[in-house]
Amino acid sequence: MNGLAPLRHVSYRFLLAGRTVNALGNSFAPIALAFAVLDLTGSARDLGLVVGARTLANVLFLLFGGVLADRLPRHLLMVGSNAAAAVTQAAVAVLVLTGTATVPLLVALSVVNGVASAVALPASAALLPLTVPERVRLQAIALSRICLNSAMVLGAPIAGVTIAALGPGVGIAVDAATFVVAGLCFALVRVTMPARSGERSHVLADLRTGWVEFRSRTWLWVVVAGFSLLNAAWSGGLYVLGPVVADQTIGRPAWGLVLAAETAGMILGGLLAIRLKLRRLLLVGVVSCFGMALPLFVLGGYPQLWALFLAMFVTGLTLEQFGIAWETTMQEHVPADRLARVYSYDMVGSFAAIPLGQVAIGPIAEVTGLRAALIGAGVVAVVATLGMLASRDVRTLRHRLPEDASRPVTESVP
């Protein structure tokens, strides 16, 4: 099937453009914020507090973001979220550029930014299947991820050089500007919201319905539980300790190249996923998650540029198999009118331990040393992946290929 077929649909093109611009700006944000905090205090503990505060706020408001995305026009929610994110990032940029930034101020703005993101994430994930027919859904997901990763692979090295030359404040300002452009793109998306089953209910009832959909699918909550641990290890190791190791070894511009290597691998992984026809799509995706441990082991044991570059490229290649498999599986097996709420439970569960990982990894590294903390994070990633594969539902869930579209879908429901 033609991998570019989704581009025939106008709303998909605007959605793709908005998400791609967001990704380009966001490739600047983590690098710029990390080095802004390190320049301010030099403390991995403070960096963990700033990034952890954003993630915690994001997790706490995701469920309500899912309810809103199943009730209100999803593209308009994304417009509002991007506007709020633009304001908060602009404020951070001003503080950093004027030398008036403090850790409490950065934490407060990170919290606001996390709330804005909590509205956008479920809406964005649940909006995509409304812009294309089911027969090209996997291609639309893969193409979207290829464009997002291409933007990041271009943005990360540019971000590294820009931040090294002009400072972190400029990098954060670039991110603020891209939120404005992306919001304009989302405003041009035109889709019909799926009909809600049953009568309109209050927020708590909507949350309960989403929970029932979530817990009734064993494969879903098992993978989400596994990713809670996996994401904690990955985010703490890569985004908190990674910049510290980079400052001591390869340097800031090279760290941007290392992050870009992951997204380069994701681009190749997306091109590969478009061509694969797998009935055990989720199984292959979960097995691919072993790749997330590789950069953590390399950072802890041999932080040389070529080794980090290769490790991150392989991780991107394998991780993209999971990302496309997971989005396709969710959109295939969850009713469209409840998809945003289920996505919000997925995101809350997957992200729940990230703030803990980000805040805890600094003190752990101070006690054990950077190397031991990073290798320990890699071990956690391996154990989390093995835990997901222990579930029979994860190993046996079948994907409906395009030629099977007329057949009923079967899945394990306890």
Coordinates of C-alpha atoms in Angstrom, one line a residue:
M1 CA 0.0 0.0 0.0
N2 CA 1.2 3.5 -0.8
G3 CA 2.8 5.0 2.3
L4 CA 1.9 8.5 1.2
A5 CA -1.8 7.8 0.8
P6 CA -2.8 9.6 4.0
L7 CA -1.6 12.9 2.5
R8 CA -4.6 12.9 0.2
H9 CA -6.7 14.0 3.2
V10 CA -6.5 17.7 4.0
S11 CA -7.2 17.5 7.8
Y12 CA -4.4 14.9 8.1
R13 CA -2.0 17.3 6.3
F14 CA -2.7 20.1 8.7
L15 CA -2.5 17.8 11.7
L16 CA 0.8 16.4 10.4
A17 CA 2.2 19.9 9.9
G18 CA 1.2 21.1 13.4
R19 CA 2.7 18.0 15.0
T20 CA 5.9 18.3 13.0
V21 CA 6.4 21.9 13.9
N22 CA 5.8 21.0 17.6
A23 CA 8.5 18.3 17.3
L24 CA 11.0 20.7 15.7
G25 CA 10.6 23.2 18.6
N26 CA 10.5 20.5 21.2
S27 CA 13.9 19.2 20.0
F28 CA 15.3 22.4 21.4
A29 CA 13.4 22.4 24.7
P30 CA 14.9 19.5 26.7
I31 CA 18.5 20.4 25.7
A32 CA 18.0 24.1 26.4
L33 CA 16.2 23.6 29.7
A34 CA 18.8 21.1 31.0
F35 CA 21.7 23.3 30.3
A36 CA 19.8 26.4 31.6
V37 CA 19.4 24.8 35.0
L38 CA 23.0 23.4 35.0
D39 CA 24.3 26.9 34.2
L40 CA 22.2 28.3 37.0
T41 CA 23.0 25.9 39.8
G42 CA 25.2 23.1 38.4
S43 CA 23.1 20.6 40.2
A44 CA 21.5 17.4 38.8
R45 CA 19.2 17.5 41.7
D46 CA 17.8 20.9 40.7
L47 CA 17.5 19.7 37.1
G48 CA 15.5 16.7 38.2
L49 CA 13.1 19.0 40.2
V50 CA 12.4 21.3 37.3
V51 CA 11.7 18.5 34.7
G52 CA 10.0 16.4 37.3
A53 CA 7.6 19.2 38.2
R54 CA 6.4 19.5 34.6
T55 CA 5.9 15.7 34.3
L56 CA 4.0 15.5 37.6
A57 CA 1.6 18.3 36.6
N58 CA 1.2 16.6 33.3
V59 CA 0.3 13.2 34.9
L60 CA -2.1 14.8 37.4
F61 CA -4.2 16.5 34.7
L62 CA -4.0 13.9 31.9
L63 CA -7.2 12.1 32.9
F64 CA -9.2 15.4 32.7
G65 CA -7.5 16.1 29.4
G66 CA -8.8 12.8 28.1
V67 CA -12.4 13.6 29.2
L68 CA -12.2 17.0 27.5
A69 CA -10.9 15.5 24.3
D70 CA -13.9 13.1 24.2
R71 CA -16.3 15.9 24.9
L72 CA -15.0 18.9 22.9
P73 CA -13.5 19.4 19.5
R74 CA -10.0 17.9 19.7
H75 CA -8.4 20.3 17.3
L76 CA -9.6 23.3 19.2
L77 CA -8.2 21.9 22.5
M78 CA -4.9 21.6 20.8
V79 CA -5.0 25.2 19.7
G80 CA -5.6 26.4 23.2
S81 CA -2.9 24.1 24.6
N82 CA -0.3 25.4 22.1
A83 CA -1.2 29.0 23.0
A84 CA -0.7 28.3 26.7
A85 CA 2.6 26.5 26.0
A86 CA 3.8 29.4 23.9
V87 CA 3.2 31.8 26.7
T88 CA 5.0 29.7 29.4
Q89 CA 8.0 28.9 27.2
A90 CA 8.3 32.6 26.2
A91 CA 8.3 33.5 29.9
V92 CA 11.1 30.9 30.6
A93 CA 13.1 32.3 27.7
V94 CA 12.8 35.9 29.1
L95 CA 13.9 34.8 32.5
V96 CA 16.9 32.9 31.2
L97 CA 17.9 35.5 28.7
T98 CA 17.7 38.3 31.3
G99 CA 19.5 36.3 34.0
T100 CA 16.6 36.5 36.4
A101 CA 15.7 32.8 36.4
T102 CA 15.5 30.9 39.6
V103 CA 14.7 27.3 40.3
P104 CA 11.3 28.0 42.0
L105 CA 10.3 30.2 39.0
L106 CA 11.3 27.5 36.5
V107 CA 9.5 24.9 38.5
A108 CA 6.3 27.0 38.6
L109 CA 6.4 27.6 34.8
S110 CA 7.1 24.0 34.2
V111 CA 4.0 23.1 36.1
V112 CA 1.8 25.4 33.9
N113 CA 3.4 23.9 30.8
G114 CA 2.7 20.4 32.0
V115 CA -1.0 21.2 32.5
A116 CA -1.2 22.6 28.9
S117 CA 0.5 19.5 27.6
A118 CA -2.0 17.3 29.5
V119 CA -4.8 18.7 27.4
A120 CA -3.0 18.3 24.1
L121 CA -1.6 14.8 24.4
P122 CA -4.9 12.7 24.5
A123 CA -6.5 15.1 22.0
S124 CA -3.6 14.7 19.5
A125 CA -3.5 10.9 19.8
A126 CA -7.2 10.5 19.4
L127 CA -7.5 13.1 16.6
L128 CA -5.4 11.2 14.1
P129 CA -7.8 8.3 13.4
L130 CA -10.5 10.9 12.6
T131 CA -8.5 12.4 9.8
V132 CA -8.0 9.2 7.6
P133 CA -9.9 6.1 6.7
E134 CA -9.1 2.9 8.7
R135 CA -7.4 1.2 5.7
V136 CA -4.5 3.7 5.8
R137 CA -4.4 4.2 9.5
L138 CA -1.1 2.3 10.1
Q139 CA 0.5 4.3 7.2
A140 CA -0.8 7.5 8.7
I141 CA 0.6 6.7 12.1
A142 CA 4.0 5.7 10.6
L143 CA 4.2 8.7 8.3
S144 CA 3.3 11.0 11.2
R145 CA 6.0 9.5 13.4
I146 CA 8.5 9.7 10.5
C147 CA 7.9 13.4 10.1
L148 CA 8.1 14.0 13.8
N149 CA 11.3 12.2 14.1
S150 CA 12.7 13.9 11.0
A151 CA 12.0 17.2 12.6
M152 CA 13.7 16.1 15.7
V153 CA 16.8 14.7 13.9
L154 CA 17.2 18.1 12.2
G155 CA 16.4 20.1 15.3
A156 CA 18.6 18.3 17.9
P157 CA 22.0 19.1 16.4
I158 CA 20.9 22.6 15.4
A159 CA 19.7 23.0 19.0
G160 CA 23.0 21.8 20.4
V161 CA 25.0 24.2 18.2
T162 CA 22.6 27.1 18.8
I163 CA 22.6 26.6 22.6
A164 CA 26.4 26.3 22.7
A165 CA 26.8 29.5 20.7
L166 CA 23.9 31.7 21.9
G167 CA 22.8 30.2 25.2
P168 CA 19.9 28.1 26.4
G169 CA 17.5 31.1 26.5
V170 CA 17.5 31.3 22.7
G171 CA 16.7 27.6 22.4
I172 CA 13.7 28.0 24.7
A173 CA 12.5 31.0 22.7
V174 CA 12.6 29.0 19.5
D175 CA 10.3 26.4 21.2
A176 CA 7.9 29.1 22.2
A177 CA 7.7 30.4 18.6
T178 CA 7.0 26.9 17.2
F179 CA 4.0 26.5 19.5
V180 CA 2.4 29.6 17.9
V181 CA 2.9 28.2 14.4
A182 CA 1.6 24.7 15.3
G183 CA -1.5 26.2 16.9
L184 CA -2.3 27.9 13.6
C185 CA -2.0 24.6 11.8
F186 CA -4.3 22.8 14.3
A187 CA -6.9 25.5 13.9
L188 CA -7.2 24.5 10.2
V189 CA -8.0 20.8 11.0
R190 CA -11.6 19.9 10.2
V191 CA -13.0 16.6 11.5
T192 CA -16.3 15.2 12.8
M193 CA -16.2 14.0 16.4
P194 CA -17.4 10.4 16.9
A195 CA -20.9 9.9 18.2
R196 CA -20.9 9.2 22.0
S197 CA -22.5 6.0 23.1
G198 CA -25.2 6.6 25.7
E199 CA -26.4 9.9 27.2
R200 CA -24.0 12.7 28.1
S201 CA -22.7 12.1 31.6
H202 CA -20.8 14.1 34.2
V203 CA -17.0 14.1 34.4
L204 CA -16.6 11.4 37.0
A205 CA -18.8 9.1 35.0
D206 CA -16.7 9.7 32.0
L207 CA -13.6 8.9 33.9
R208 CA -15.2 5.7 35.2
T209 CA -16.1 4.6 31.7
G210 CA -12.6 5.2 30.5
W211 CA -11.2 3.2 33.4
V212 CA -13.5 0.3 32.6
E213 CA -12.3 0.3 28.9
F214 CA -8.7 0.5 30.2
R215 CA -8.8 -2.3 32.7
S216 CA -10.8 -4.7 30.6
R217 CA -7.9 -5.2 28.2
T218 CA -5.1 -7.1 29.9
W219 CA -2.6 -6.4 27.2
L220 CA -3.2 -2.7 27.7
W221 CA -2.6 -2.3 31.4
V222 CA 0.3 -4.8 31.4
V223 CA 2.2 -2.7 28.9
V224 CA 1.3 0.5 30.6
A225 CA 2.6 -0.9 33.9
G226 CA 5.8 -2.0 32.3
F227 CA 6.3 1.4 30.7
S228 CA 5.9 3.1 34.0
L229 CA 9.1 1.6 35.2
L230 CA 10.8 1.8 31.7
N231 CA 10.0 5.5 31.4
A232 CA 11.3 6.3 34.9
A233 CA 14.6 4.6 34.2
W234 CA 14.9 6.1 30.7
S235 CA 14.0 9.7 31.6
G236 CA 16.1 9.8 34.7
G237 CA 19.1 8.2 33.1
L238 CA 19.0 10.0 29.7
Y239 CA 17.5 13.4 30.4
V240 CA 18.9 14.1 33.9
L241 CA 22.2 12.2 34.1
G242 CA 22.9 12.3 30.3
P243 CA 23.6 16.0 30.1
V244 CA 25.8 15.8 33.2
V245 CA 27.9 13.0 31.6
A246 CA 27.9 15.0 28.3
D247 CA 29.3 18.1 30.1
Q248 CA 32.1 15.9 31.5
T249 CA 32.9 14.0 28.3
I250 CA 31.7 14.7 24.8
G251 CA 30.4 18.3 25.2
R252 CA 27.1 20.0 24.6
P253 CA 27.1 20.2 20.8
A254 CA 27.9 16.5 20.6
W255 CA 25.1 15.7 23.0
G256 CA 22.7 17.2 20.5
L257 CA 24.1 14.8 17.9
V258 CA 23.6 11.9 20.2
L259 CA 20.0 12.7 20.7
A260 CA 19.6 13.2 16.9
A261 CA 20.9 9.7 16.4
E262 CA 17.9 8.3 18.2
T263 CA 15.5 10.1 15.9
A264 CA 17.5 9.1 12.8
G265 CA 17.0 5.5 13.9
M266 CA 13.3 6.2 14.4
I267 CA 13.0 7.5 10.8
L268 CA 14.5 4.3 9.5
G269 CA 12.3 2.3 11.9
G270 CA 9.2 4.1 10.6
L271 CA 10.0 3.4 7.0
L272 CA 10.5 -0.3 8.0
A273 CA 7.3 -0.5 9.9
I274 CA 5.3 0.8 6.9
R275 CA 6.4 -2.2 4.9
L276 CA 6.0 -4.9 7.5
K277 CA 2.8 -7.0 7.8
L278 CA 2.7 -8.6 11.2
R279 CA -0.2 -10.3 12.9
R280 CA 1.6 -10.2 16.3
L281 CA 2.3 -6.5 15.9
L282 CA 2.2 -5.8 19.7
L283 CA 4.6 -8.7 20.5
V284 CA 7.2 -7.4 18.1
G285 CA 6.8 -3.9 19.5
V286 CA 7.3 -5.0 23.1
V287 CA 10.4 -7.1 22.3
S288 CA 11.8 -4.0 20.6
C289 CA 11.8 -2.2 23.9
F290 CA 14.9 -4.0 25.0
G291 CA 16.8 -1.5 22.9
M292 CA 16.0 1.3 25.5
A293 CA 18.5 -0.2 27.9
L294 CA 21.4 0.1 25.5
P295 CA 22.2 3.8 25.7
L296 CA 21.9 3.7 29.5
F297 CA 24.5 1.0 29.7
V298 CA 26.8 2.8 27.2
L299 CA 26.5 6.1 29.2
G300 CA 27.4 4.3 32.4
G301 CA 30.2 2.1 30.9
Y302 CA 31.7 3.8 27.8
P303 CA 30.5 7.3 27.2
Q304 CA 32.4 7.9 23.9
L305 CA 30.7 9.8 21.1
W306 CA 30.7 6.9 18.5
A307 CA 29.4 4.4 21.0
L308 CA 26.6 6.7 22.2
F309 CA 25.7 7.6 18.6
L310 CA 25.4 4.0 17.6
A311 CA 23.5 3.0 20.8
M312 CA 21.0 5.8 20.3
F313 CA 20.5 5.0 16.6
V314 CA 19.8 1.3 17.4
T315 CA 17.4 2.4 20.2
G316 CA 15.5 4.7 17.8
L317 CA 15.2 1.9 15.2
T318 CA 13.8 -0.6 17.6
L319 CA 11.7 1.8 19.7
E320 CA 9.8 3.0 16.7
Q321 CA 8.6 -0.5 16.1
F322 CA 6.9 -0.3 19.5
G323 CA 5.5 3.2 19.0
I324 CA 3.8 2.4 15.7
A325 CA 2.6 -1.0 17.0
W326 CA 1.2 0.6 20.2
E327 CA -0.7 3.4 18.5
T328 CA -2.1 1.1 15.8
T329 CA -3.2 -1.5 18.5
M330 CA -4.9 1.2 20.6
Q331 CA -6.8 2.7 17.7
E332 CA -7.8 -0.7 16.4
H333 CA -9.1 -2.2 19.6
V334 CA -10.6 0.8 21.5
P335 CA -13.9 2.4 20.6
A336 CA -13.4 5.8 18.9
D337 CA -15.7 7.7 21.2
R338 CA -13.7 6.5 24.3
L339 CA -10.2 6.6 22.7
A340 CA -9.0 9.8 24.3
R341 CA -10.0 8.7 27.8
V342 CA -8.3 5.4 27.3
Y343 CA -5.2 7.2 25.9
S344 CA -5.2 9.4 29.0
Y345 CA -5.2 6.4 31.3
D346 CA -2.4 5.0 29.2
M347 CA -0.4 8.2 29.5
V348 CA -1.0 8.6 33.2
G349 CA 0.1 5.0 33.9
S350 CA 3.1 5.2 31.5
F351 CA 4.2 8.6 32.8
A352 CA 3.4 8.2 36.5
A353 CA 6.8 7.1 37.7
I354 CA 8.7 9.6 35.4
P355 CA 8.8 12.4 38.0
L356 CA 10.0 9.9 40.6
G357 CA 12.7 8.7 38.3
Q358 CA 13.8 12.3 37.4
V359 CA 13.8 13.5 41.0
A360 CA 15.4 10.4 42.5
I361 CA 18.1 9.8 40.0
G362 CA 20.2 12.8 41.1
P363 CA 20.4 11.9 44.8
I364 CA 21.0 8.2 43.8
A365 CA 23.9 9.2 41.5
E366 CA 25.4 11.4 44.3
V367 CA 25.5 8.3 46.6
T368 CA 26.4 5.6 44.0
G369 CA 28.2 7.6 41.4
L370 CA 27.0 8.4 37.8
R371 CA 28.2 5.1 36.3
A372 CA 26.4 2.8 38.8
A373 CA 23.2 4.9 38.6
L374 CA 23.1 4.7 34.8
I375 CA 23.8 0.9 34.7
G376 CA 21.2 0.4 37.4
A377 CA 18.7 2.3 35.2
G378 CA 19.6 0.0 32.3
V379 CA 18.9 -3.1 34.4
V380 CA 15.5 -1.6 35.4
A381 CA 14.7 -1.2 31.7
V382 CA 15.5 -4.8 30.9
V383 CA 13.4 -6.1 33.8
A384 CA 10.4 -3.9 32.8
T385 CA 10.5 -5.3 29.3
L386 CA 10.7 -8.9 30.5
G387 CA 7.7 -8.2 32.8
M388 CA 5.6 -7.1 29.8
L389 CA 6.5 -10.2 27.8
A390 CA 5.5 -12.4 30.7
S391 CA 1.8 -11.6 29.8
R392 CA 0.2 -14.2 27.4
D393 CA -2.2 -11.4 26.2
V394 CA 0.7 -9.3 25.1
R395 CA 2.3 -12.2 23.3
T396 CA -0.8 -13.4 21.5
L397 CA -2.9 -10.3 20.6
R398 CA -3.5 -10.3 16.9
H399 CA -3.4 -7.3 14.5
R400 CA -6.0 -7.0 11.8
L401 CA -4.2 -6.6 8.5
P402 CA -5.9 -4.5 5.7
E403 CA -7.0 -7.7 3.9
D404 CA -8.7 -8.9 7.1
A405 CA -10.8 -5.7 7.5
S406 CA -14.0 -7.5 7.0
R407 CA -13.3 -10.1 9.7
P408 CA -14.2 -9.6 13.4
V409 CA -11.4 -8.6 15.7
T410 CA -10.7 -10.9 18.6
E411 CA -8.8 -9.9 21.7
S412 CA -8.3 -11.2 25.2
V413 CA -10.7 -9.6 27.7
P414 CA -10.6 -11.0 31.3

